[in-house]
mmCIF file of C-alpha atoms in Angstrom:
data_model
loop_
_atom_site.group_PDB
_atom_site.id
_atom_site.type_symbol
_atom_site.label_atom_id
_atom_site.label_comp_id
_atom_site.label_asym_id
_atom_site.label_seq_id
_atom_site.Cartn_x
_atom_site.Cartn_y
_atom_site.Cartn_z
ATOM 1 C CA UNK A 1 87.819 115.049 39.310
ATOM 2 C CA UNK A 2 84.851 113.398 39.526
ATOM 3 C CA UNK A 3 82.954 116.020 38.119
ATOM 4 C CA UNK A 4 84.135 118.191 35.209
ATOM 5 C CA UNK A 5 85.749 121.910 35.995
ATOM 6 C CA UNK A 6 83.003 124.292 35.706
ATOM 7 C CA UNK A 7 84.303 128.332 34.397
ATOM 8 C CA UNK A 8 81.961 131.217 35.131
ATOM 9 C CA UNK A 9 82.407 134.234 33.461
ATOM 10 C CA UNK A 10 80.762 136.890 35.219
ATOM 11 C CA UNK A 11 80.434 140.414 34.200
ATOM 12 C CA UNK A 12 83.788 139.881 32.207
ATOM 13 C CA UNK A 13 84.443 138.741 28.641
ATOM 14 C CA UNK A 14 84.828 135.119 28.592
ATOM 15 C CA UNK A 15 88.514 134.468 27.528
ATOM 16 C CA UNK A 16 90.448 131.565 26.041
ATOM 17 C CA UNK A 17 93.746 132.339 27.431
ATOM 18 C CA UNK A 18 92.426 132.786 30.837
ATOM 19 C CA UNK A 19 90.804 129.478 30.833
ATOM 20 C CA UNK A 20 93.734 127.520 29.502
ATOM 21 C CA UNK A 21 95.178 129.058 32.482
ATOM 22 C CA UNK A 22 92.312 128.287 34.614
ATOM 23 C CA UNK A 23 92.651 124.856 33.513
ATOM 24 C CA UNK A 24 96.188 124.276 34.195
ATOM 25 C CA UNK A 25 95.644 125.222 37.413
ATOM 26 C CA UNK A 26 93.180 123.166 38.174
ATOM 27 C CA UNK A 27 94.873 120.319 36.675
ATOM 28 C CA UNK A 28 97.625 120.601 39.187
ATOM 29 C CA UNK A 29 95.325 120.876 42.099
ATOM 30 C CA UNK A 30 95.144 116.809 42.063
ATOM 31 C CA UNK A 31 98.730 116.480 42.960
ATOM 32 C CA UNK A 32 97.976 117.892 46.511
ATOM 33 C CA UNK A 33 94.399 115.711 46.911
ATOM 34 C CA UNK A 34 93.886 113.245 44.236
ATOM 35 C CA UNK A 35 89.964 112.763 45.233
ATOM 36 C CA UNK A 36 88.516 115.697 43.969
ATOM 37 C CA UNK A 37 84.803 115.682 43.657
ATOM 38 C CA UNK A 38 84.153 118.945 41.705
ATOM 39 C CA UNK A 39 85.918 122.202 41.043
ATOM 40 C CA UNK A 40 84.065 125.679 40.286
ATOM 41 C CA UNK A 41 86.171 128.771 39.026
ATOM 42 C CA UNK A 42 84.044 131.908 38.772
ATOM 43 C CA UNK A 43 86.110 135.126 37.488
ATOM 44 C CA UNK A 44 84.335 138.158 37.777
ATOM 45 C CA UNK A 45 84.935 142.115 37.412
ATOM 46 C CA UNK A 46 82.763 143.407 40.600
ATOM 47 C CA UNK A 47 80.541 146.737 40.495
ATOM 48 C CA UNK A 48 81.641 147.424 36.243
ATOM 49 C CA UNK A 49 78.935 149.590 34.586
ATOM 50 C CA UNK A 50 78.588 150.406 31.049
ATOM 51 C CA UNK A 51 79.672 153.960 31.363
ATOM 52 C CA UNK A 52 83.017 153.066 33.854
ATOM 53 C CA UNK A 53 84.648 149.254 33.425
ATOM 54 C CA UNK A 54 86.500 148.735 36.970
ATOM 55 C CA UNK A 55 89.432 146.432 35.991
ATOM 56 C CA UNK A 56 89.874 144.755 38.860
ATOM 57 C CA UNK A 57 88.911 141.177 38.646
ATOM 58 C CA UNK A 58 87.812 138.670 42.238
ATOM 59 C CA UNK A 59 88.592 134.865 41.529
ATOM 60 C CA UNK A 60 86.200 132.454 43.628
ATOM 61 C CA UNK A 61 87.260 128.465 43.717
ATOM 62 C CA UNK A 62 84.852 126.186 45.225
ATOM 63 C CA UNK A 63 86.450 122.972 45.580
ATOM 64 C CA UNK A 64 84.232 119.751 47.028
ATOM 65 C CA UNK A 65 86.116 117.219 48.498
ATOM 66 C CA UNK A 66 84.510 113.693 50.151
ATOM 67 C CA UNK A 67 82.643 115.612 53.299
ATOM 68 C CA UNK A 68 84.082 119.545 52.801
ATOM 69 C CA UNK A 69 84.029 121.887 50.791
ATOM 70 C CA UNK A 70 86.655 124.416 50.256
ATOM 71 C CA UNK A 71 86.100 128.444 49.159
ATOM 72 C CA UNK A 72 88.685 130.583 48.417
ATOM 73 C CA UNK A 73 88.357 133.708 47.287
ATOM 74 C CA UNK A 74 91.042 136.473 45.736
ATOM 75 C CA UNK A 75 89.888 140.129 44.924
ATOM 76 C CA UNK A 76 92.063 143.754 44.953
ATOM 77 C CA UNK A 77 92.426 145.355 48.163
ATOM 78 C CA UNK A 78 90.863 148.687 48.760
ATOM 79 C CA UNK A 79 93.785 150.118 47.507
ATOM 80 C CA UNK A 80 94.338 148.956 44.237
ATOM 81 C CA UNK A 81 93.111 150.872 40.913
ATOM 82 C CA UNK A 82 94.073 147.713 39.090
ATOM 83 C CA UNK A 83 94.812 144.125 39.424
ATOM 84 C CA UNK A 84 96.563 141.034 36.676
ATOM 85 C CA UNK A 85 93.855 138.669 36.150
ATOM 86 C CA UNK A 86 96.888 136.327 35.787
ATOM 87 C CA UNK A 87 98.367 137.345 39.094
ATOM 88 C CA UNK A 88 94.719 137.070 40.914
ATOM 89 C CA UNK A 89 94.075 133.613 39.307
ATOM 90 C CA UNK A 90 97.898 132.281 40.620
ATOM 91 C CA UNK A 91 96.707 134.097 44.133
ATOM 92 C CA UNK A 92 93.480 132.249 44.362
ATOM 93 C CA UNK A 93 94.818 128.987 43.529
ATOM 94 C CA UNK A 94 97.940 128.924 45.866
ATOM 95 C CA UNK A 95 95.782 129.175 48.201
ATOM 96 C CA UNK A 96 93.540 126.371 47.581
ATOM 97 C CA UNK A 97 96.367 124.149 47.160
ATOM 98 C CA UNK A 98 97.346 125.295 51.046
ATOM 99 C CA UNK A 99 93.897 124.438 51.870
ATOM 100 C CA UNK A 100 93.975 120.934 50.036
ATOM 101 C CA UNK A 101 97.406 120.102 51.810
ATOM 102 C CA UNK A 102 95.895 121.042 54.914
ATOM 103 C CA UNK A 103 92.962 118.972 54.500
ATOM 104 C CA UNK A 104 95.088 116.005 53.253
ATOM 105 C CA UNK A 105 97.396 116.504 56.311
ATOM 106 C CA UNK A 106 94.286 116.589 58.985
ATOM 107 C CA UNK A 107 92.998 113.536 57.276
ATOM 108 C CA UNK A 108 96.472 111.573 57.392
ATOM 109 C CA UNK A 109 96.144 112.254 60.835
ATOM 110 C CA UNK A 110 93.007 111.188 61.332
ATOM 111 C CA UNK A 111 93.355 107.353 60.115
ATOM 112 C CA UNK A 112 95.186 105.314 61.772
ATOM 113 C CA UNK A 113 97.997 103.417 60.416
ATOM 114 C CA UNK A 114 96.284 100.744 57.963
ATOM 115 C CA UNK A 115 99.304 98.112 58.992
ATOM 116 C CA UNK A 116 97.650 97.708 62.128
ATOM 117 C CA UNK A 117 94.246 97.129 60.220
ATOM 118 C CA UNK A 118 91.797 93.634 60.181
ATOM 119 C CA UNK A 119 92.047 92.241 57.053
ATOM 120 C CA UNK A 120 89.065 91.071 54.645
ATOM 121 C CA UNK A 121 88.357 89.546 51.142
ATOM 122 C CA UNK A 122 86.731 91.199 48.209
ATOM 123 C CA UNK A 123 83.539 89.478 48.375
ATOM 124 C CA UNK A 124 81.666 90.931 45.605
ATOM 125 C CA UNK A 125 82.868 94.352 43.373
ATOM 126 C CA UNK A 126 81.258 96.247 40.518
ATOM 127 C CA UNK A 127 84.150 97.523 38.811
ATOM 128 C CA UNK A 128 81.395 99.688 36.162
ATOM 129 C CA UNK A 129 79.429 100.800 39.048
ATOM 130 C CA UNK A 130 82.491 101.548 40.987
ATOM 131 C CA UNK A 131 82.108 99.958 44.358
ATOM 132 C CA UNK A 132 81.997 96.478 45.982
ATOM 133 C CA UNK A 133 81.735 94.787 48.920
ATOM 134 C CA UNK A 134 84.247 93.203 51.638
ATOM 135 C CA UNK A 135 83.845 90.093 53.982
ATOM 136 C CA UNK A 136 85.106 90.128 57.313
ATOM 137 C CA UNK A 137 86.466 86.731 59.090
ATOM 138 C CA UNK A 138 83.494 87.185 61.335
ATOM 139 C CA UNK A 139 81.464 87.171 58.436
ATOM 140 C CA UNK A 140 80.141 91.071 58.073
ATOM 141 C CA UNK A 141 79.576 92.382 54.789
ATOM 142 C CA UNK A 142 81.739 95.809 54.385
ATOM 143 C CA UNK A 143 80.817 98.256 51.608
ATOM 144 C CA UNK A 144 83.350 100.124 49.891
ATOM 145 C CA UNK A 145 84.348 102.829 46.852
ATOM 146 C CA UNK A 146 86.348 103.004 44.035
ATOM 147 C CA UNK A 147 88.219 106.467 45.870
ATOM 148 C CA UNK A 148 88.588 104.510 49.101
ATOM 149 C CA UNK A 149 91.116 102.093 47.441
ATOM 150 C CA UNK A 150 94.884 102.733 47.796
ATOM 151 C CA UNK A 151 97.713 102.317 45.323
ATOM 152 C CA UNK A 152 97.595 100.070 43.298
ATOM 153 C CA UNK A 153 93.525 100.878 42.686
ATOM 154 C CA UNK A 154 90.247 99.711 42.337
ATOM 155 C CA UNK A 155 90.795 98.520 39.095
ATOM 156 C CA UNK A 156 93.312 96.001 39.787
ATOM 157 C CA UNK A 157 91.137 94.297 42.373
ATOM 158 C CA UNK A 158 89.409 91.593 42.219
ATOM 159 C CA UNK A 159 86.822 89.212 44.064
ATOM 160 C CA UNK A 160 88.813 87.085 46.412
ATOM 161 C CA UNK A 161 91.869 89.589 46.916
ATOM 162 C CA UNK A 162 92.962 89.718 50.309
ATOM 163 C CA UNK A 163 93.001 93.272 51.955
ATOM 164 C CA UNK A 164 93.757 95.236 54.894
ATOM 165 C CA UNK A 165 90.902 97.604 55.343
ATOM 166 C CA UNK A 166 90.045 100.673 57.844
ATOM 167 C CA UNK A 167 86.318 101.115 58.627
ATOM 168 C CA UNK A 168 83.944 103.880 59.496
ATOM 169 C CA UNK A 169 80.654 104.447 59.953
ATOM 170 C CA UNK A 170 78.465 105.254 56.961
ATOM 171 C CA UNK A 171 75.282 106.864 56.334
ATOM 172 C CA UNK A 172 73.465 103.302 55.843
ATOM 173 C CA UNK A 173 75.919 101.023 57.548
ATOM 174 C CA UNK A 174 79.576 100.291 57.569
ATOM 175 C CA UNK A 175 81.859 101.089 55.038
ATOM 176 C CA UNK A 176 85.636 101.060 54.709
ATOM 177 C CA UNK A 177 86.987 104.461 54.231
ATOM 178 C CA UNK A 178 90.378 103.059 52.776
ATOM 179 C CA UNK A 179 91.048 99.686 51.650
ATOM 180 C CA UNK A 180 94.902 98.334 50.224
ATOM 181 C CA UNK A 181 95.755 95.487 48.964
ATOM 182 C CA UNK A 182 97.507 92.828 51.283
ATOM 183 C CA UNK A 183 101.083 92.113 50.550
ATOM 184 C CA UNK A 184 101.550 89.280 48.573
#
């Protein structure tokens, strides 16, 4: 992640073991989308009152991913008198790794196959700043992150490198929205 896991505590005790938890469950959620931008848990015990603690608990995820952002949300039913905090957290987060693979699957979809994709050279990159730039044979200048490079990463490029590149339209010009290495 990008940005660190933010925990909210709210209206509930804050609680070691349930963040350990928290954070082993967000951990994981980079195996199903490895360009995570920023993660929110908020854990809360909804309508408690001094004289009468409710012990249900709702678990809220707000997950920000390159142009989305994913909510999910896991509270009792109407039904319930009680609910784990354990079992809510494990709802909450199965389900944002179903949204994550869905959003990984519509973008898969989306790109088309990079084999089929111009090639360019790393022109000019800023490995501290995390970005660089790519130069097409008809001479356009291509700009391009550090998350938009593919296996084996940004940090193993290097001006001159020959790539295959796919590019998109971005908010102040072109910019390749996944760049991998060229077989060499």
């Amino acid at each position: 992640m990008q940005v660190p896991l933010e925990i909210t505590f709210r209206n509930a005790e804050r609680s070691d073991p349930v963040e350990a938890v928290v954070r082993e469950r967000a951990d994981k959620l980079k195996q199903y989308f490895p360009n995570i931008v920023s993660c929110r848990v908020t854990l809360e015990v909804p309508n408690r009152t001094p004289q009468y603690d409710v012990l249900n608990h709702r678990v809220s995820i707000e997950i920000s991913v390159p142009g989305q952002e994913l909510v999910v949300s896991s509270e009792p039913t109407e039904h319930e008198d009680f609910n784990d905090i354990y079992v809510t957290i494990r709802n909450a987060f199965e389900a944002a790794e179903r949204q994550l693979k869905d959003y990984s699957g519509r973008l898969r979809e989306s790109r088309k196959p990079i084999e089929d994709s111009p090639y360019a050279t790393v022109n000019k990159i800023f490995k501290d700043e995390g970005y660089g730039f790519l130069l097409t044979p008809d001479e356009r200048e291509i700009y391009f992150h550090e998350n938009s490079v593919s296996h084996p990463g940004f940090s193993k490029l290097s001006e001159g490198d020959t790539v295959r590149f796919v590019e998109s339209r971005g908010d102040e010009g072109p910019q390749a929205s996944l760049v991998k290495p060229a077989a060499r």
